[in-house]
Coordinates of C-alpha atoms in Angstrom, one line a residue:
X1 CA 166.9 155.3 145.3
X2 CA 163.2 155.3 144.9
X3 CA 163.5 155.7 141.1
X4 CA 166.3 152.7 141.0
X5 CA 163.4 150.4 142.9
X6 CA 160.3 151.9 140.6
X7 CA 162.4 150.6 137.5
X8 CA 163.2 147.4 139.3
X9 CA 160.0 146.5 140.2
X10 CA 158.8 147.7 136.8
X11 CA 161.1 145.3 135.4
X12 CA 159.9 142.1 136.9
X13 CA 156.3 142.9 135.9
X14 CA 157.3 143.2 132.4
X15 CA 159.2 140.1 132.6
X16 CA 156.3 138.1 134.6
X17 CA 153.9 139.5 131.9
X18 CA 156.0 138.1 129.0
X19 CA 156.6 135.2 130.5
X20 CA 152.7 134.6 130.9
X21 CA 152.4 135.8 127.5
X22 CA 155.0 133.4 126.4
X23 CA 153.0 130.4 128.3
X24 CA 149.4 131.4 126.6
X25 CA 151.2 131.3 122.9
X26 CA 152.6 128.0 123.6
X27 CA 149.5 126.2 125.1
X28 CA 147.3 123.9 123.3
X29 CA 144.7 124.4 126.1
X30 CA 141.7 127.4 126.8
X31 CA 141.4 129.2 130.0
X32 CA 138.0 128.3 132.1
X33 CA 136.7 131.6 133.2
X34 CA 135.3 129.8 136.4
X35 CA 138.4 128.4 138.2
X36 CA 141.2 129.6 136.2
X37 CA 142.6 126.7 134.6
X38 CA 143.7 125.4 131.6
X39 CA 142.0 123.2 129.6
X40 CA 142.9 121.1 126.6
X41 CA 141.6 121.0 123.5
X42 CA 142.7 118.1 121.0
X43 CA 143.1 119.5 117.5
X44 CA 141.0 118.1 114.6
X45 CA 141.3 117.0 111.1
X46 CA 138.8 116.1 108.3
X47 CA 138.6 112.6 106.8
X48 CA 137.0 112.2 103.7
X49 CA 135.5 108.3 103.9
X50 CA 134.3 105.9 100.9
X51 CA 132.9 103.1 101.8
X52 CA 131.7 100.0 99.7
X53 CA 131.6 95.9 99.2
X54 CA 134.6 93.9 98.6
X55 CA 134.8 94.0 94.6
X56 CA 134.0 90.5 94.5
X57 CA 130.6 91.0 95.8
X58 CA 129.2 93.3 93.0
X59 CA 130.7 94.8 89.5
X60 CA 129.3 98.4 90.4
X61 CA 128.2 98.8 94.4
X62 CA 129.6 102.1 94.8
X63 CA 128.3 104.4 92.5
X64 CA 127.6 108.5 92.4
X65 CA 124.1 109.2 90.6
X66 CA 124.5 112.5 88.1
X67 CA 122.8 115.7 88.8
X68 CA 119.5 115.8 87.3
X69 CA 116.2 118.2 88.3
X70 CA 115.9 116.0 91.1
X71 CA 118.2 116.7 94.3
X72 CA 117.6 113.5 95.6
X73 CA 119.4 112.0 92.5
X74 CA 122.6 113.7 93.3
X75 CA 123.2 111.9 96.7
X76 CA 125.4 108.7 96.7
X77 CA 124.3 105.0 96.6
X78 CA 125.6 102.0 98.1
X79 CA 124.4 99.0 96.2
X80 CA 125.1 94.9 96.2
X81 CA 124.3 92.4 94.1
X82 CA 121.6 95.5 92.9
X83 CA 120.5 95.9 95.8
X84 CA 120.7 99.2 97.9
X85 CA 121.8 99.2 101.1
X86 CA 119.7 101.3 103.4
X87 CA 121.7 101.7 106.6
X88 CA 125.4 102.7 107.7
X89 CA 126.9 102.6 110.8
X90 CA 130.3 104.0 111.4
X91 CA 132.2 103.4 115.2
X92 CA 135.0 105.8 115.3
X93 CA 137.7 104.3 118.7
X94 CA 141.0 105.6 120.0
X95 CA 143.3 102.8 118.8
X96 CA 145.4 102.9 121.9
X97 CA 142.8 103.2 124.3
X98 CA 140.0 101.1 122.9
X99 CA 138.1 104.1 124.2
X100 CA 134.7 104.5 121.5
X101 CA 134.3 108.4 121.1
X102 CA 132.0 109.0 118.6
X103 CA 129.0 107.1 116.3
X104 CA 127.5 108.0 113.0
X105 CA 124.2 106.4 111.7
X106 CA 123.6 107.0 107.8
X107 CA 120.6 106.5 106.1
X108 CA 120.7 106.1 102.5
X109 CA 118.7 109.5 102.1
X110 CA 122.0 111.1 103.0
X111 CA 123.5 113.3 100.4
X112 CA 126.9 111.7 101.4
X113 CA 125.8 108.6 102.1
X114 CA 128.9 106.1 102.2
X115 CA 131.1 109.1 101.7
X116 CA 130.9 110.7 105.2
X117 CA 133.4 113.8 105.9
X118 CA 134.7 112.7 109.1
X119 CA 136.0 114.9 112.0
X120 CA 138.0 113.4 114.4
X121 CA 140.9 114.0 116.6
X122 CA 144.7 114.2 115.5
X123 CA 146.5 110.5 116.2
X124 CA 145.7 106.8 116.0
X125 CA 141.6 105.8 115.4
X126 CA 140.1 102.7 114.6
X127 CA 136.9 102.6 112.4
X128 CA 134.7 99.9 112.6
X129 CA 131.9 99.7 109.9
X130 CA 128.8 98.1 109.3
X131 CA 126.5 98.3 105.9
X132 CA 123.1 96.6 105.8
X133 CA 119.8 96.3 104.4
X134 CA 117.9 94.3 107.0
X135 CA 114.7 95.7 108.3
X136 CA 114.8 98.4 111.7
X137 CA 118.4 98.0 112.2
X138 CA 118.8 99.1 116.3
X139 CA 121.3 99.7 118.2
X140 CA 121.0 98.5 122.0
X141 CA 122.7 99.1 124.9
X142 CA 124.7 96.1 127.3
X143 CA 121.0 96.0 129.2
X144 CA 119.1 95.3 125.8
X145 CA 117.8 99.0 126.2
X146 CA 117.6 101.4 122.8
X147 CA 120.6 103.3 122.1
X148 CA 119.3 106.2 120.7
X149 CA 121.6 107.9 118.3
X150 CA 120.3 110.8 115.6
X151 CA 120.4 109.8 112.0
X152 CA 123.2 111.5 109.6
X153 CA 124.7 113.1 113.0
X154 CA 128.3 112.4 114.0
X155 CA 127.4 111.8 117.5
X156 CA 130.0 111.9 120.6
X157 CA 129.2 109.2 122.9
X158 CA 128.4 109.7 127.0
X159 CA 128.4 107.2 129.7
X160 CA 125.5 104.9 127.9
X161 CA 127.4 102.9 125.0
X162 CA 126.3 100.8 122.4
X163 CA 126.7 97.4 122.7
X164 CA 125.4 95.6 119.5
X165 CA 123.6 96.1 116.5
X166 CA 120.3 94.3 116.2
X167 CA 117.4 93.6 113.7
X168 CA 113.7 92.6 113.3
X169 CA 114.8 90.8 109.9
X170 CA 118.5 90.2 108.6
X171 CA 119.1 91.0 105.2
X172 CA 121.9 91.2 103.5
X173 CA 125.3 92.9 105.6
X174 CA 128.8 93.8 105.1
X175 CA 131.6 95.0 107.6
X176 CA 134.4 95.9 108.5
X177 CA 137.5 97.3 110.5
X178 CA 140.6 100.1 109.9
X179 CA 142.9 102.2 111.6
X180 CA 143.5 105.2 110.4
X181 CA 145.8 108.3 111.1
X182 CA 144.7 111.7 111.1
X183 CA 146.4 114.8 111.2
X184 CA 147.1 118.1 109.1
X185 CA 145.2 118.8 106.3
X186 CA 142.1 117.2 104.7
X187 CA 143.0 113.4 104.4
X188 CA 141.0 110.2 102.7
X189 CA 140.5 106.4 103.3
X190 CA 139.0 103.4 100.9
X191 CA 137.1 101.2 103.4
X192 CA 136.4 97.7 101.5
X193 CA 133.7 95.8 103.2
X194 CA 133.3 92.1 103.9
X195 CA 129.6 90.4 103.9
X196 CA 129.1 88.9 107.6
X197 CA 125.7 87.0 106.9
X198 CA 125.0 83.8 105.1
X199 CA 122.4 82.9 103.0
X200 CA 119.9 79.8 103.0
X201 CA 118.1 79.1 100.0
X202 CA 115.3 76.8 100.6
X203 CA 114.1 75.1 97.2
X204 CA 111.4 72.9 96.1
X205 CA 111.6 71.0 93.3
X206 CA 108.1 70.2 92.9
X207 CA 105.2 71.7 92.1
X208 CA 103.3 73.9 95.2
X209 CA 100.1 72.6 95.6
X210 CA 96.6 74.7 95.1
X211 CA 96.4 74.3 98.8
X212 CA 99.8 75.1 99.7
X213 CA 100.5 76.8 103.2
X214 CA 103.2 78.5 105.6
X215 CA 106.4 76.8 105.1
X216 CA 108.1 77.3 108.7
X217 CA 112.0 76.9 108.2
X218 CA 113.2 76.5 112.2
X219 CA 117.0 76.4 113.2
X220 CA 120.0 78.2 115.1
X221 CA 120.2 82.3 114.7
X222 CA 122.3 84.8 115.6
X223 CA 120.4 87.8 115.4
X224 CA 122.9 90.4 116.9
X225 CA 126.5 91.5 116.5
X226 CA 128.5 92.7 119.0
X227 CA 130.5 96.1 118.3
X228 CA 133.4 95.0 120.9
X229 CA 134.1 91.6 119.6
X230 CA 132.6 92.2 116.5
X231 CA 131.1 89.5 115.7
X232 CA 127.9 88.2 116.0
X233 CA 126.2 86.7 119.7
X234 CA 125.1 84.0 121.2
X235 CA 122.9 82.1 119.1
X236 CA 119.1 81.0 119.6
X237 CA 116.2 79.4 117.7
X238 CA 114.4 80.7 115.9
X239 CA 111.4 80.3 113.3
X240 CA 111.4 82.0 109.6
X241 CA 107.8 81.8 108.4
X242 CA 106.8 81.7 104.1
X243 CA 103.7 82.1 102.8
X244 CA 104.1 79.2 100.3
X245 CA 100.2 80.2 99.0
X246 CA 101.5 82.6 96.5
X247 CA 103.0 80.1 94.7
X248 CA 100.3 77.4 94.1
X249 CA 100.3 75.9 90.6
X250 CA 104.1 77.2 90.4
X251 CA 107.2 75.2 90.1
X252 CA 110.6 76.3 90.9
X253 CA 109.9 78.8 93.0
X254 CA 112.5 79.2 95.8
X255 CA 112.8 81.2 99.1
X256 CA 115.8 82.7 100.2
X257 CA 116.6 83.6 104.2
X258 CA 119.7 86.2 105.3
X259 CA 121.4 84.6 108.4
X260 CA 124.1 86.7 110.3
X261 CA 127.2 84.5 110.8
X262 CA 130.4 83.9 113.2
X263 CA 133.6 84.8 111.8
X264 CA 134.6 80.8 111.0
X265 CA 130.9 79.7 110.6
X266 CA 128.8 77.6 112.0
X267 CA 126.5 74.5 112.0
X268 CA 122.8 74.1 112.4
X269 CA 119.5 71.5 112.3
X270 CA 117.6 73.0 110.1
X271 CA 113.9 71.7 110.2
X272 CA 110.9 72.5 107.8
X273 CA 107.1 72.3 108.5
X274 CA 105.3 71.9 105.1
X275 CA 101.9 73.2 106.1
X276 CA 98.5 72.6 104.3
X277 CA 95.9 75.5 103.8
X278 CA 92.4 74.8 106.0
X279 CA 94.7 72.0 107.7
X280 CA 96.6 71.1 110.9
X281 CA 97.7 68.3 109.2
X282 CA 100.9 69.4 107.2
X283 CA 102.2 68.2 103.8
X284 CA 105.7 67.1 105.6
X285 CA 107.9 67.4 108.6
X286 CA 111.6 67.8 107.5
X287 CA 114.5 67.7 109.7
X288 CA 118.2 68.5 107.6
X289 CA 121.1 67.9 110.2
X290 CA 124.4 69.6 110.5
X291 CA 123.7 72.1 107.8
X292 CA 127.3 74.6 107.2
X293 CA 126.8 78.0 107.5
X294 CA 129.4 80.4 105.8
X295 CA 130.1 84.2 105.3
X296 CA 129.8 85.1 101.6
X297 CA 128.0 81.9 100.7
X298 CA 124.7 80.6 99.8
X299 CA 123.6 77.5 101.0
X300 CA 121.3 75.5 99.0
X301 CA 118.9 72.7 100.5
X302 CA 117.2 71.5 97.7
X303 CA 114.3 68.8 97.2
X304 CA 110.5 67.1 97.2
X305 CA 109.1 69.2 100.0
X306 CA 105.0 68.5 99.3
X307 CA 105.8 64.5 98.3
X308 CA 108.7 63.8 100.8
X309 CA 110.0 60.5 101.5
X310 CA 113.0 59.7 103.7
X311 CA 116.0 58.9 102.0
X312 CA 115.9 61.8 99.6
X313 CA 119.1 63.8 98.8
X314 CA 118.9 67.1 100.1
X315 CA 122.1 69.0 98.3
X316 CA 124.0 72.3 100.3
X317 CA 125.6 73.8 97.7
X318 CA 127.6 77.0 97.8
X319 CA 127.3 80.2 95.4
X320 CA 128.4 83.3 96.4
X321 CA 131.9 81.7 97.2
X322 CA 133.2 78.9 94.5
X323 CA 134.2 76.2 97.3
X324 CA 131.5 74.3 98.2
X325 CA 129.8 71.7 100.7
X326 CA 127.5 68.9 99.6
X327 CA 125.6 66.5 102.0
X328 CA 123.2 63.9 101.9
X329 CA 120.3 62.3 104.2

């Protein structure tokens, strides 16, 4: 009788220690030594990225340099209208939650640079990009605090989020936003990007004088852009600032300003303050009305800006983009 129950109860301890073997091999989780429970990990997958401008933007902006003596001339380059882009910001979200869970800032010292290896969790993501050269690109916080994030560091995000992307000068910007799917094996993804900013082209037909000064250019500016809505803030005025001296004697000499822009543009007064050098009494003081502002297009306001009368023309014409706008004052 005693043998019968020693085999019995043998028995169910085998059978409880399968059974528990049988739960371990079918988990996707790991077992926390401190309370004993199960915790899951979400398997990952590896997506290769290359990112670059719309092809209408630039013949060549995506481009891998060939190997030389030189490591540095190995890395890749992002380029528009010849131009490199110096900063890349990638926003990887769980499509179905919203939820951002990780943030990569590239600088274009990276080897990889526009051609990140991603890794990210198996299922639904959305990426949203942003390429730019404008000057000490900054992430902030919703308080206007600095999000600080390491450079060329897939970073997984805490409690403190980014809320928008900010500048001391805009230059020239592209974005833009895909879902993606990962899963088994390594995977890869084309992302084409859009330009988001304007361009005002402010152009003198005459000749600067020897005693030409600041030209202040004044209007409406968005100067951040909001990763949630993506798209660009509330705007506010704001001052660009020319140092016409340089070009005294010169004729046909323009100056060319990056504006961020809202996804169906937007209109502005754009004023100009002709200054004099060694004067507080300026050449002229210009006022342009209702000036368009468009995404991929360059806006032209052309005209006698040292011998200005009214009733000039002042032509907004469009480059970048073939439709075009012309007004007159």
């Amino acid at each position: 009788m005693k043998t019968r129950m020693f085999l019995f109860a043998t028995t169910l301890m085998m059978m409880a220690a399968g059974a528990g073997f049988s739960s371990c091999a079918q988990s996707d989780g790991v077992l926390n030594p401190e309370n004993g429970q199960q915790t899951s990990v979400k398997a990952k997958g590896h997506v290769k990225l290359s990112i670059s401008p719309t092809p209408s933007v630039s013949s060549s902006t995506m481009q891998s340099r060939k190997a030389s003596s030189s490591p540095a001339l190995t890395r890749a380059a992002l380029t528009a209208e010849g131009k490199v882009l110096t900063d890349l910001f990638i926003f990887d979200y769980d499509k179905e939650t919203g939820t951002l869970l990780q943030v990569l800032h590239q600088t274009s010292d990276a080897e990889d640079f526009a051609e990140p290896d991603l890794t990210l969790d198996y299922g639904e993501h959305t990426l949203k990009v942003i390429a730019t050269r404008s000057v000490s690109p900054t992430l902030l916080d919703a308080g206007g605090a600095d999000w600080a994030v390491s450079d060329n560091v897939l970073t997984v995000v805490g409690e403190s989020l980014p809320a928008v992307l900010t500048s001391t000068k805009t230059s020239d910007t592209f974005g833009a936003v895909q879902d993606i799917t990962v899963g088994v094996g390594k995977q890869s993804a084309s992302i084409a990007l859009d330009r988001i900013v304007a361009q005002l082209v402010v152009a003198p037909t005459d000749v600067y004088p020897d005693d030409a000064g600041d030209i202040t250019t004044s209007l409406n500016e968005y100067k951040a852009f909001s990763w949630q809505t993506f798209d660009v803030t509330e705007a506010a005025k704001n001052q660009r600032v020319y140092d016409a001296s340089v070009n005294a004697s010169k004729q046909n000499k323009s100056i060319a300003y990056y504006v961020l822009v809202p996804a169906e543009g937007y209109t502005s007064d754009v004023s100009f303050l002709v200054g004099r050098k060694g004067s507080d009494k300026p050449y002229a003081d210009i006022l342009v009305p209702g000036v368009k502002l468009e995404r991929n297009k360059i806006t032209t306001i052309s005209g006698s800006f040292y011998h200005h009368q009214k009733g000039v023309s002042v032509t907004v014409e469009d480059a970048w983009n073939s439709e075009g706008n012309d007004y007159e004052i």
